Amino acid sequence: MSSSDVCDSDSAGPTWAFLTLRLWLGARALLAGVEKFSEKITVQEPLRDADGTPDPSGAIVEIQKKVYGFSHYHAVPESLQTKFLQEPLLSSALTTPFYAALGYVLVILGVMLLLGLWTRFSLVLMAVLYTLLMIGLLLIRQEDGVAWLGIHVGLIAFALTLAKHNRFALTR
Amino acid sequence: MPKFQQRGQTPSAADKRGGDAASTFMGRRQFLTTAAAAGAALAFARPARLLAQAAGGERLNVALIGVGAQGRVLMEDTLKIPGIRFVAVCDIWDYNRQYGQRYLKKFGHLVRVYHDYQEMLDQEKDLQAVIVATPDFWHAPHAIGCMKAGKHVYCEKMMSNTIEGAKSMVRAMRETGRLLQIGHQRRSNPRYLVALHDLIGKANLLGRITTANGQWNRAVSADLGWPARATIPPDVLHRYGFEDMHQFRNWRWFKKCGGGPLSDLGAHQIDVFNWYFGGPPKTVMAGGGNDYYPRHEWFDNAMVIYKYEIPTGPARAFYQVQTTTSAGGYFEQFMGIEGTLKMSENPKYTAIYREANAPDWEPWVRLHYLNPQEAPAPADADSDSSLVDARETAELATYALPVVLNKPVHQPHLENFFNAVRGQGKLNCPADEAFRSEIAIFKACEAVYARTMVEITPDDLKI
């Protein structure tokens, strides 16, 4: 790709539009996936003043910290899992592998979109993933979540119409 | 006196707890600094009595006089402290002596048992310290006897059931040069220390303190009984000052043995008033009565109003003790023009509240001295009609105190005592300081019966 490709008056608009969508959808998926590996934990530390000196009383404080790691992985909040469990159409044979894969798939799809790896394929996979999530949310009547995912899928569909203008990508 | 300093001092201008901000308790700073690392390390350690005993250090031989309910609490907590070896227990009741001996044996402490404390002091030559947890009227004879025998003493509060008894303990401490720590254990609780020295002192979060209140309310409870087979012979009871077994088991409610609920429960919290305000009050008014328990001599409820003179002006404190309802639990609360601090040994009652017009507390949040709690949902427009007072003050913002205590509440105070015995710092509640505080309790009891305002004069504080 050369700069003249981008600057071409006919294709510059759609190119930037697609790039914007790609970055937004990629970053959204990547961060949503990464957050599934995070957890807020309570740790105990010595109380320190502004200079870092431990308090003379030897006081220990409990502090909430956000940490990341594979051991902190959780696909969906427990409250949501409980609701899925109560839904007869969502058997554990379906949900268990879905939970196990969700965070990893989001991270991989996010990275693929940001780097521009098999972009069309990534977008289609993302649309499938969001559709599966939508089905689950619809069954437990989480209408807000369904609408939220609908917006995402709309953006993906729009991106697919612009995919021929894909630039700054590792693969076409 | 705690520092009620001017605003403007930020955490970055930490005063290292010295200079004009020093309170009467700031003299302990040096010890506290020395102990800080050890305290922090201990706090992280998983409490384990057997591990504690194996931890070594300079071993102190300790005896316990009084293996009743409070004595057992102190015994249990002492077992968690490294380097302490129980060598003797003393109690006039076989039932308690056997319990203490058997319990301590489980942790490898093979103790000799005694019926009479004087005999114990005569026999136990290699004894460094004694924990006294007997009925109040025995505190003075026991503590003084131990100090005269060269032992350091940790004595439960109240010091005595009489002012003269308490004064005699202070005199003995001074004459013998022995240590006498009184069991107002909140004075060694890190949460109370941080609240006083950092939140009230260094940060001045409350602004000028004008009012305090506190309470300890307990539900109705039956008098304590005893197994028939364990009844103490009347001649033994009489020899030790008890009329009968019921009085022996329920001594707290009898005037010649204990000090009633203001002494039994209120002493801890009225001590916090005096500690935080830097000295005893000037006057006290009180009311109370024996309204529920027919077999008790002492009143079973009391309401007390103190007046203090602190450097920023007068402050009044209300205290109530109830033994027929547990409503509200137990706490001490200090109210200033910019915030209110609610303290309790129970963390669930502890919080600090910020007035809407107070300066920003965010710097203290960043340093983890405070933890903001979720704000209540704002009232909707429709609910305005339910306001009773058109000038209602804005709701206070709530902050938690994130200081945690990973050990039983008495353990830090016992640790402070044993460290002082080893020459590692000063006592957090020596008898002379405890007396200056407990005089307010003696005077409150006097005010209940006098039905008039009672003054606390400098003469009352003379030893």
XYZ file of C-alpha atoms in Angstrom:
635
model
C 0.000 0.000 0.000
C 1.251 3.449 -0.794
C 0.182 6.772 0.598
C -1.315 7.588 -2.774
C -3.791 4.712 -2.262
C -5.137 6.341 0.874
C -5.093 9.805 -0.539
C -7.036 8.793 -3.623
C -10.027 11.075 -3.521
C -12.577 8.317 -4.321
C -11.408 5.756 -1.816
C -10.042 7.885 1.040
C -13.407 8.290 2.757
C -14.424 4.616 2.741
C -10.861 3.592 3.647
C -10.835 5.761 6.728
C -14.396 4.764 7.553
C -13.500 1.096 7.424
C -10.317 1.649 9.402
C -12.326 3.447 12.063
C -14.789 0.582 12.279
C -12.008 -1.998 12.331
C -10.199 -0.246 15.150
C -13.356 0.248 17.174
C -14.589 -3.317 16.779
C -11.106 -4.756 17.324
C -10.402 -2.698 20.424
C -13.858 -3.454 21.797
C -13.429 -7.201 21.369
C -9.850 -7.209 22.677
C -10.647 -5.245 25.843
C -13.872 -7.177 26.459
C -11.800 -10.370 26.252
C -8.958 -9.080 28.427
C -11.406 -7.923 31.101
C -12.607 -11.489 31.422
C -9.165 -12.279 32.833
C -9.408 -9.568 35.471
C -10.714 -9.585 39.016
C -10.946 -7.199 41.930
C -9.256 -8.729 44.929
C -8.704 -7.531 48.470
C -5.109 -7.380 49.646
C -3.629 -6.346 52.972
C -0.725 -3.907 53.096
C 0.935 -1.788 55.773
C -0.606 1.671 56.004
C 1.936 4.211 54.724
C 2.042 7.990 54.752
C 2.754 10.137 51.705
C 6.479 9.520 52.094
C 5.977 5.778 52.087
C 6.793 5.414 55.771
C 4.768 2.699 57.530
C 2.347 4.039 60.119
C 3.884 3.898 63.615
C 0.900 1.917 64.882
C 1.813 -0.944 62.554
C -1.657 -0.640 61.033
C -2.570 -2.901 58.155
C -5.146 -1.778 55.614
C -7.313 -3.756 53.250
C -7.100 -2.455 49.717
C -9.080 -3.462 46.649
C -6.857 -4.126 43.666
C -7.660 -5.077 40.107
C -5.469 -7.915 38.896
C -5.130 -9.790 35.621
C -4.237 -13.418 35.041
C -5.460 -16.705 33.673
C -6.452 -17.794 37.172
C -8.911 -14.894 37.354
C -10.735 -15.891 34.174
C -14.531 -15.706 34.267
C -16.554 -15.748 31.047
C -19.669 -14.022 32.383
C -20.663 -12.679 35.785
C -21.975 -15.242 38.241
C -25.391 -13.604 38.335
C -25.710 -14.073 34.598
C -24.451 -17.660 34.760
C -27.110 -18.450 37.325
C -29.807 -17.141 35.006
C -28.441 -19.135 32.064
C -28.483 -22.244 34.250
C -32.183 -21.783 34.863
C -32.921 -21.559 31.130
C -33.891 -25.013 29.769
C -32.793 -24.267 26.201
C -29.268 -23.510 27.356
C -27.885 -26.826 28.451
C -24.556 -27.009 30.225
C -23.258 -29.046 27.265
C -23.572 -25.837 25.249
C -22.700 -23.229 27.812
C -19.648 -24.910 29.360
C -17.506 -24.907 26.197
C -18.871 -21.481 25.301
C -17.765 -20.067 28.662
C -14.391 -21.746 28.330
C -13.752 -20.213 24.910
C -15.450 -16.812 25.083
C -12.626 -14.734 26.589
C -9.922 -16.292 24.423
C -12.012 -15.929 21.235
C -12.702 -12.263 21.961
C -9.000 -11.569 22.483
C -7.992 -13.419 19.325
C -10.671 -11.747 17.203
C -9.757 -8.360 18.609
C -6.090 -8.825 17.782
C -6.916 -10.137 14.296
C -9.045 -7.098 13.518
C -6.548 -4.621 14.874
C -3.721 -6.158 12.878
C -5.874 -6.760 9.827
C -5.494 -10.522 9.707
C -8.103 -12.188 7.512
C -10.322 -9.197 8.169
C -13.531 -10.343 6.461
C -13.313 -13.757 8.128
C -12.687 -12.104 11.510
C -15.706 -9.851 11.089
C -17.946 -12.763 10.198
C -16.705 -14.789 13.190
C -17.334 -11.805 15.425
C -20.868 -11.466 14.091
C -21.485 -15.160 14.801
C -20.124 -14.791 18.337
C -22.290 -11.767 19.100
C -25.301 -13.530 17.660
C -24.722 -16.487 19.979
C -24.452 -14.087 22.899
C -27.635 -12.388 21.763
C -29.502 -15.709 21.794
C -28.485 -16.320 25.380
C -29.467 -12.848 26.489
C -32.741 -13.018 24.637
C -33.673 -16.258 26.389
C -33.133 -14.722 29.804
C -34.869 -11.509 28.752
C -31.910 -9.171 29.007
C -33.339 -6.752 26.459
C -30.724 -4.079 27.033
C -27.950 -6.541 26.272
C -29.713 -7.695 23.127
C -29.978 -4.113 21.879
C -26.338 -3.476 22.732
C -25.240 -6.516 20.739
C -27.575 -5.513 17.901
C -25.643 -2.247 17.553
C -22.403 -4.219 17.385
C -23.709 -6.567 14.739
C -24.981 -3.572 12.740
C -21.485 -2.076 12.863
C -20.008 -5.383 11.728
C -22.452 -5.594 8.836
C -21.595 -2.036 7.816
C -17.893 -2.878 8.080
C -18.358 -5.857 5.787
C -19.849 -3.599 3.119
C -16.723 -1.476 3.327
C -14.273 -4.356 3.577
C -13.026 -3.885 0.033
C -11.452 -0.637 1.258
C -9.371 -2.447 3.845
C -5.915 -0.871 4.182
C -3.147 -0.950 6.788
C -3.698 -4.672 7.163
C -1.291 -7.584 7.386
C -3.448 -9.646 5.043
C -6.113 -8.610 2.580
C -4.183 16.062 74.277
C -4.858 15.082 70.692
C -3.929 17.728 68.252
C -6.859 19.757 67.085
C -4.656 21.556 64.637
C -5.307 24.050 61.927
C -6.363 22.854 58.559
C -3.936 22.932 55.690
C -1.669 20.123 56.643
C -1.594 17.614 53.889
C -0.458 14.028 53.959
C 2.713 15.085 52.211
C 3.439 17.389 55.104
C 3.324 14.507 57.485
C 4.459 15.704 60.849
C 5.995 12.385 61.810
C 3.863 12.781 64.880
C 5.953 15.201 66.805
C 6.169 18.860 67.645
C 3.168 20.849 68.706
C 0.855 18.295 67.256
C 1.898 15.827 69.863
C -0.753 14.426 72.104
C -0.187 13.101 75.543
C 0.197 9.775 73.853
C 2.661 10.902 71.267
C 5.442 10.032 73.665
C 4.761 6.513 72.642
C 5.591 7.253 69.072
C 9.101 6.039 69.436
C 7.960 2.714 70.690
C 5.305 2.455 68.057
C 7.818 3.176 65.334
C 10.081 0.484 66.666
C 7.219 -1.922 66.889
C 5.755 -1.081 63.512
C 7.707 -3.582 61.478
C 7.122 -6.340 63.967
C 3.455 -5.427 64.193
C 3.035 -5.503 60.457
C 4.785 -8.823 60.188
C 2.672 -10.277 62.969
C -0.467 -9.013 61.334
C 0.329 -10.901 58.159
C 1.171 -14.065 60.022
C -1.502 -16.660 60.420
C -2.342 -16.861 64.110
C -1.135 -20.176 65.457
C -0.633 -20.731 69.136
C 1.733 -23.624 68.765
C 3.822 -21.763 66.207
C 3.831 -18.746 68.453
C 5.276 -20.727 71.313
C 7.963 -22.164 69.099
C 8.960 -18.773 67.771
C 11.365 -18.172 70.623
C 12.707 -14.795 71.681
C 13.420 -13.873 75.269
C 11.065 -16.155 77.163
C 8.869 -14.595 79.802
C 7.366 -16.695 82.557
C 3.822 -15.605 83.237
C 1.104 -16.472 85.732
C -2.620 -15.875 85.517
C -4.674 -14.949 88.568
C -8.358 -15.434 87.850
C -9.337 -18.012 85.254
C -12.888 -16.775 84.765
C -14.434 -15.582 81.525
C -12.071 -12.637 80.984
C -9.061 -14.520 82.284
C -9.674 -17.195 79.688
C -9.836 -14.599 76.912
C -6.497 -13.150 78.021
C -5.004 -16.618 78.396
C -6.113 -17.581 74.904
C -4.711 -14.406 73.363
C -1.450 -14.624 75.301
C -0.908 -18.104 73.912
C -0.688 -16.541 70.453
C 2.239 -14.320 71.446
C 5.735 -15.721 70.871
C 8.051 -16.180 73.805
C 5.457 -16.320 76.575
C 5.340 -19.341 78.864
C 2.577 -19.816 81.412
C 4.023 -21.351 84.568
C 1.181 -20.946 87.053
C -2.512 -20.263 87.360
C -4.300 -19.148 90.490
C -8.003 -19.137 91.265
C -10.065 -19.747 94.378
C -12.418 -21.975 92.377
C -11.231 -25.538 91.641
C -13.425 -25.550 88.550
C -11.485 -22.618 87.007
C -8.091 -23.869 88.125
C -8.630 -27.240 86.493
C -9.878 -25.621 83.321
C -6.824 -23.395 83.101
C -4.386 -26.198 83.844
C -5.938 -28.577 81.306
C -6.334 -25.961 78.625
C -2.759 -24.759 78.899
C -1.479 -28.340 78.856
C -2.901 -28.699 75.333
C -0.393 -26.090 74.203
C 2.540 -27.497 76.080
C 2.332 -25.211 79.109
C 2.612 -27.367 82.204
C 1.490 -25.030 84.946
C 1.389 -25.293 88.713
C -1.950 -24.365 90.241
C -2.574 -22.261 93.320
C -5.551 -21.414 95.450
C -3.954 -18.409 97.064
C -2.029 -15.733 95.151
C 0.378 -15.062 98.012
C 1.384 -18.684 98.091
C 1.943 -18.523 94.340
C 4.182 -15.484 94.685
C 6.135 -17.210 97.465
C 6.658 -20.353 95.411
C 7.171 -19.010 91.901
C 10.599 -17.436 92.005
C 11.193 -17.378 88.250
C 8.140 -15.375 87.344
C 8.408 -12.126 85.400
C 4.813 -11.079 84.870
C 1.316 -11.728 86.162
C -2.014 -11.261 84.417
C -4.758 -10.300 86.875
C -8.333 -10.999 85.797
C -10.114 -11.306 89.118
C -13.212 -9.425 90.320
C -12.584 -5.670 90.537
C -12.329 -5.518 94.337
C -9.423 -7.961 94.217
C -7.456 -6.032 91.574
C -5.679 -3.763 94.032
C -4.569 -6.491 96.483
C -3.500 -8.786 93.666
C -1.715 -6.182 91.550
C 0.001 -4.543 94.510
C 1.043 -7.910 95.944
C 2.543 -8.935 92.636
C 4.384 -5.663 92.110
C 5.782 -5.791 95.642
C 7.016 -9.289 94.820
C 8.861 -7.794 91.852
C 6.481 -8.877 89.096
C 5.153 -6.761 86.252
C 1.363 -6.787 86.064
C -1.268 -6.669 83.356
C -4.516 -5.972 85.201
C -7.980 -5.979 83.749
C -10.042 -2.816 83.961
C -11.559 -1.326 86.074
C -8.523 -0.834 88.196
C -10.633 -1.187 91.310
C -14.168 -0.777 92.576
C -13.035 2.179 94.692
C -11.088 5.351 93.922
C -8.763 4.643 96.827
C -8.111 1.134 95.536
C -7.161 2.524 92.140
C -4.914 5.188 93.655
C -3.146 2.581 95.779
C -2.288 0.693 92.593
C -0.730 3.778 91.038
C 1.274 4.408 94.213
C 2.509 0.814 94.228
C 3.524 1.076 90.586
C 5.574 4.179 91.329
C 7.104 2.795 94.535
C 8.105 -0.566 93.134
C 9.127 0.605 89.663
C 7.227 -2.328 88.189
C 5.031 -2.019 85.114
C 1.277 -1.956 85.601
C -0.725 -2.055 82.391
C -4.495 -1.644 82.676
C -6.622 -3.588 80.208
C -8.148 -0.749 78.223
C -7.197 -2.661 75.112
C -8.518 -0.143 72.582
C -5.431 1.948 73.324
C -3.321 -0.603 71.460
C -5.776 -1.215 68.632
C -4.222 0.054 65.364
C -7.596 1.264 64.095
C -8.078 3.427 67.176
C -4.486 4.655 66.972
C -4.797 5.616 63.303
C -8.146 7.314 63.937
C -6.715 9.421 66.768
C -3.280 10.256 65.454
C -3.929 10.381 61.717
C -7.584 11.126 61.037
C -8.311 13.433 63.980
C -4.751 14.584 64.533
C -2.701 14.828 61.377
C -5.556 15.200 58.878
C -7.921 17.093 61.186
C -10.800 15.560 59.273
C -13.397 16.309 61.935
C -12.496 19.967 62.346
C -13.374 21.298 65.766
C -14.895 18.507 67.824
C -17.894 19.708 69.778
C -19.673 16.531 70.782
C -19.201 12.855 71.412
C -21.518 10.045 72.218
C -21.179 6.382 72.897
C -23.072 3.412 74.119
C -22.889 -0.236 74.983
C -26.280 -1.856 74.875
C -26.690 -5.506 75.703
C -29.755 -7.688 75.604
C -31.291 -9.147 78.738
C -29.219 -11.971 80.127
C -29.775 -14.351 82.980
C -27.478 -14.358 85.987
C -24.582 -16.773 85.786
C -25.032 -20.163 87.434
C -22.631 -22.908 88.413
C -22.512 -26.703 88.516
C -23.802 -27.898 91.893
C -20.843 -30.220 92.291
C -18.512 -27.240 91.914
C -20.012 -25.129 94.704
C -17.359 -23.418 96.777
C -17.722 -23.966 100.541
C -19.203 -20.911 102.306
C -16.177 -20.419 104.572
C -13.932 -20.149 101.515
C -16.292 -17.698 99.841
C -16.448 -15.558 102.989
C -12.685 -15.616 103.325
C -12.408 -14.097 99.855
C -15.132 -11.509 100.374
C -18.167 -13.133 98.754
C -21.525 -13.605 100.477
C -22.487 -16.678 98.537
C -22.008 -18.520 95.265
C -24.476 -16.312 93.384
C -22.525 -13.231 94.365
C -19.260 -14.951 93.460
C -20.513 -15.723 89.965
C -22.275 -12.378 89.472
C -19.893 -10.113 91.311
C -20.135 -7.342 88.696
C -23.560 -6.414 90.013
C -22.610 -6.055 93.674
C -21.184 -2.854 95.057
C -18.561 -4.331 97.290
C -17.184 -6.450 94.434
C -17.588 -4.506 91.190
C -18.665 -1.236 89.675
C -21.861 -2.019 87.783
C -22.421 -1.575 84.057
C -20.758 1.843 83.750
C -17.632 0.202 85.076
C -18.053 -3.164 83.412
C -19.053 -2.009 79.928
C -18.787 1.754 79.963
C -15.202 1.838 81.211
C -13.845 0.903 77.794
C -15.725 3.581 75.946
C -15.546 6.376 78.489
C -11.823 5.662 78.449
C -11.871 6.328 74.697
C -13.592 9.686 75.345
C -10.843 10.615 77.793
C -8.065 9.249 75.608
C -9.212 11.076 72.488
C -10.045 14.272 74.383
C -6.682 14.138 76.154
C -7.865 14.002 79.749
C -10.805 13.627 82.081
C -13.957 15.745 81.874
C -14.649 18.703 84.127
C -18.186 17.791 85.141
C -20.609 14.910 84.920
C -24.357 14.526 85.205
C -26.008 11.138 85.159
C -29.202 9.217 85.690
C -29.921 5.544 85.989
C -31.663 2.935 88.013
C -32.062 -0.671 88.929
C -35.222 -1.140 86.917
C -35.138 -4.711 85.681
C -32.945 -7.110 87.639
C -34.304 -7.590 91.176
C -31.264 -9.427 92.519
C -28.707 -6.802 91.483
C -27.402 -3.985 93.656
C -26.012 -1.785 90.905
C -28.238 0.137 88.500
C -28.826 -1.769 85.263
C -29.022 1.303 83.015
C -27.416 4.706 83.029
C -27.234 7.829 80.908
C -24.313 10.151 81.448
C -23.384 13.624 80.187
C -19.791 14.816 80.489
C -18.378 18.236 79.810
C -14.787 18.461 78.571
C -12.548 21.448 78.058
C -10.295 20.790 75.088
C -7.933 23.275 73.408
C -10.492 24.140 70.739
C -13.266 24.815 73.250
C -15.840 22.935 75.246
C -17.053 19.531 74.143
C -19.841 17.451 75.620
C -20.180 13.714 75.576
C -23.228 11.569 76.142
C -22.867 7.948 77.151
C -25.480 5.318 77.786
C -25.306 1.733 78.923
C -28.334 -0.535 78.744
C -28.540 -4.138 79.852
C -32.070 -4.813 78.682
C -31.686 -4.081 74.967
C -28.924 -4.536 72.427
C -30.291 -1.798 70.168
C -27.515 0.005 68.332
C -24.694 -2.162 69.637
C -21.570 -0.571 71.014
C -19.539 2.339 69.692
C -17.920 5.671 70.455
C -18.646 8.609 68.162
C -16.832 11.940 67.885
C -18.642 14.728 66.100
C -16.872 17.740 64.653
C -17.979 20.588 62.474
C -16.534 18.908 59.388
C -16.998 15.237 60.077
C -18.016 12.490 62.447
C -15.941 9.525 63.449
C -17.697 6.419 64.681
C -15.403 3.906 66.353
C -16.012 0.443 67.693
C -14.046 -2.701 68.309
C -16.540 -4.220 65.938
C -15.583 -2.997 62.435
C -19.179 -3.139 61.280
C -20.012 -0.178 63.524
C -16.986 1.819 62.399
C -17.078 4.624 59.818
C -16.237 8.263 59.249
C -18.702 10.723 57.770
C -17.885 13.908 55.891
C -20.000 17.035 56.106
C -20.886 18.538 52.715
C -18.930 21.723 53.441
C -15.771 19.953 54.632
C -12.488 20.195 52.718
C -11.570 17.487 50.253
C -10.694 14.130 51.819
C -9.404 12.674 48.560
C -5.686 12.822 49.524
C -6.432 10.544 52.468
C -8.420 8.205 50.269
C -5.454 7.889 47.903
C -3.235 6.907 50.827
C -5.791 4.281 51.955
C -6.597 5.952 55.262
C -10.206 6.097 54.078
C -12.331 4.108 51.709
C -15.341 5.939 50.225
C -18.593 4.037 50.391
C -21.282 4.143 47.785
C -23.316 7.311 48.074
C -27.007 6.921 48.806
C -29.329 7.424 45.853
C -30.407 11.057 45.577
C -33.954 11.716 46.626
C -36.276 12.312 43.696
C -38.223 15.485 43.314
C -41.471 13.899 44.468
C -40.017 12.984 47.826
C -39.234 16.605 48.661
C -42.719 16.966 50.038
C -41.828 14.465 52.760
C -39.084 16.667 54.183
C -39.946 17.704 57.690
C -37.276 20.357 58.017
C -36.827 22.814 55.160
C -33.277 23.448 56.381
C -32.308 19.810 56.469
C -28.542 19.375 56.153
C -27.144 17.552 53.155
C -26.527 13.878 53.739
C -23.070 13.006 54.998
C -20.723 11.072 52.748
C -19.622 7.804 54.317
C -16.090 6.438 54.374
C -14.885 3.157 55.813
C -11.678 2.876 57.806
C -9.778 0.152 55.971
C -7.447 -0.632 58.894
C -7.885 -4.281 59.805
C -6.877 -6.193 62.906
C -5.903 -9.750 62.062
C -5.791 -10.866 65.649
C -8.052 -10.869 68.703
C -8.736 -7.412 70.102
C -6.829 -7.989 73.356
C -3.683 -9.323 71.713
C -2.069 -5.998 70.668
C -2.484 -4.665 74.223
C -0.922 -7.801 75.682
C 1.877 -7.576 73.114
C 2.468 -3.977 74.135
C 2.719 -5.109 77.766
C 5.137 -7.956 77.104
C 7.245 -5.758 74.815
C 7.471 -3.183 77.592
C 8.480 -5.908 80.060
C 11.296 -6.790 77.660
C 12.292 -3.127 77.594
C 11.040 -2.631 74.056
C 8.905 0.476 74.421
C 6.444 1.977 76.828
C 3.055 0.877 78.054
C 0.065 2.161 76.135
C -2.077 2.302 79.279
C -0.009 2.548 82.466
C -1.950 2.735 85.721
C -1.480 6.464 86.302
C -2.929 7.270 82.907
C -5.715 4.735 83.367
C -6.608 6.315 86.694
C -6.956 9.780 85.099
C -9.456 8.174 82.769
C -11.269 5.911 85.199
C -11.948 8.773 87.615
C -14.623 9.835 85.106
C -16.355 6.483 85.573
C -16.197 6.570 89.354
C -17.651 10.077 89.248
C -20.420 9.081 86.851
C -21.516 6.344 89.260
C -21.455 8.917 92.041
C -23.561 11.281 89.921
C -26.213 8.611 89.289
C -26.896 8.380 93.011
C -26.244 12.037 93.856
C -28.753 13.172 91.222
C -26.782 16.338 90.701
C -23.851 17.603 88.669
C -20.543 16.309 90.016
C -17.291 18.150 89.386
C -14.001 16.439 88.689
C -11.381 18.610 90.308
C -7.576 18.535 90.233
C -7.740 17.188 93.791
C -9.620 14.151 92.500
C -6.643 13.370 90.272
C -4.066 13.582 93.021
C -2.553 10.247 93.870
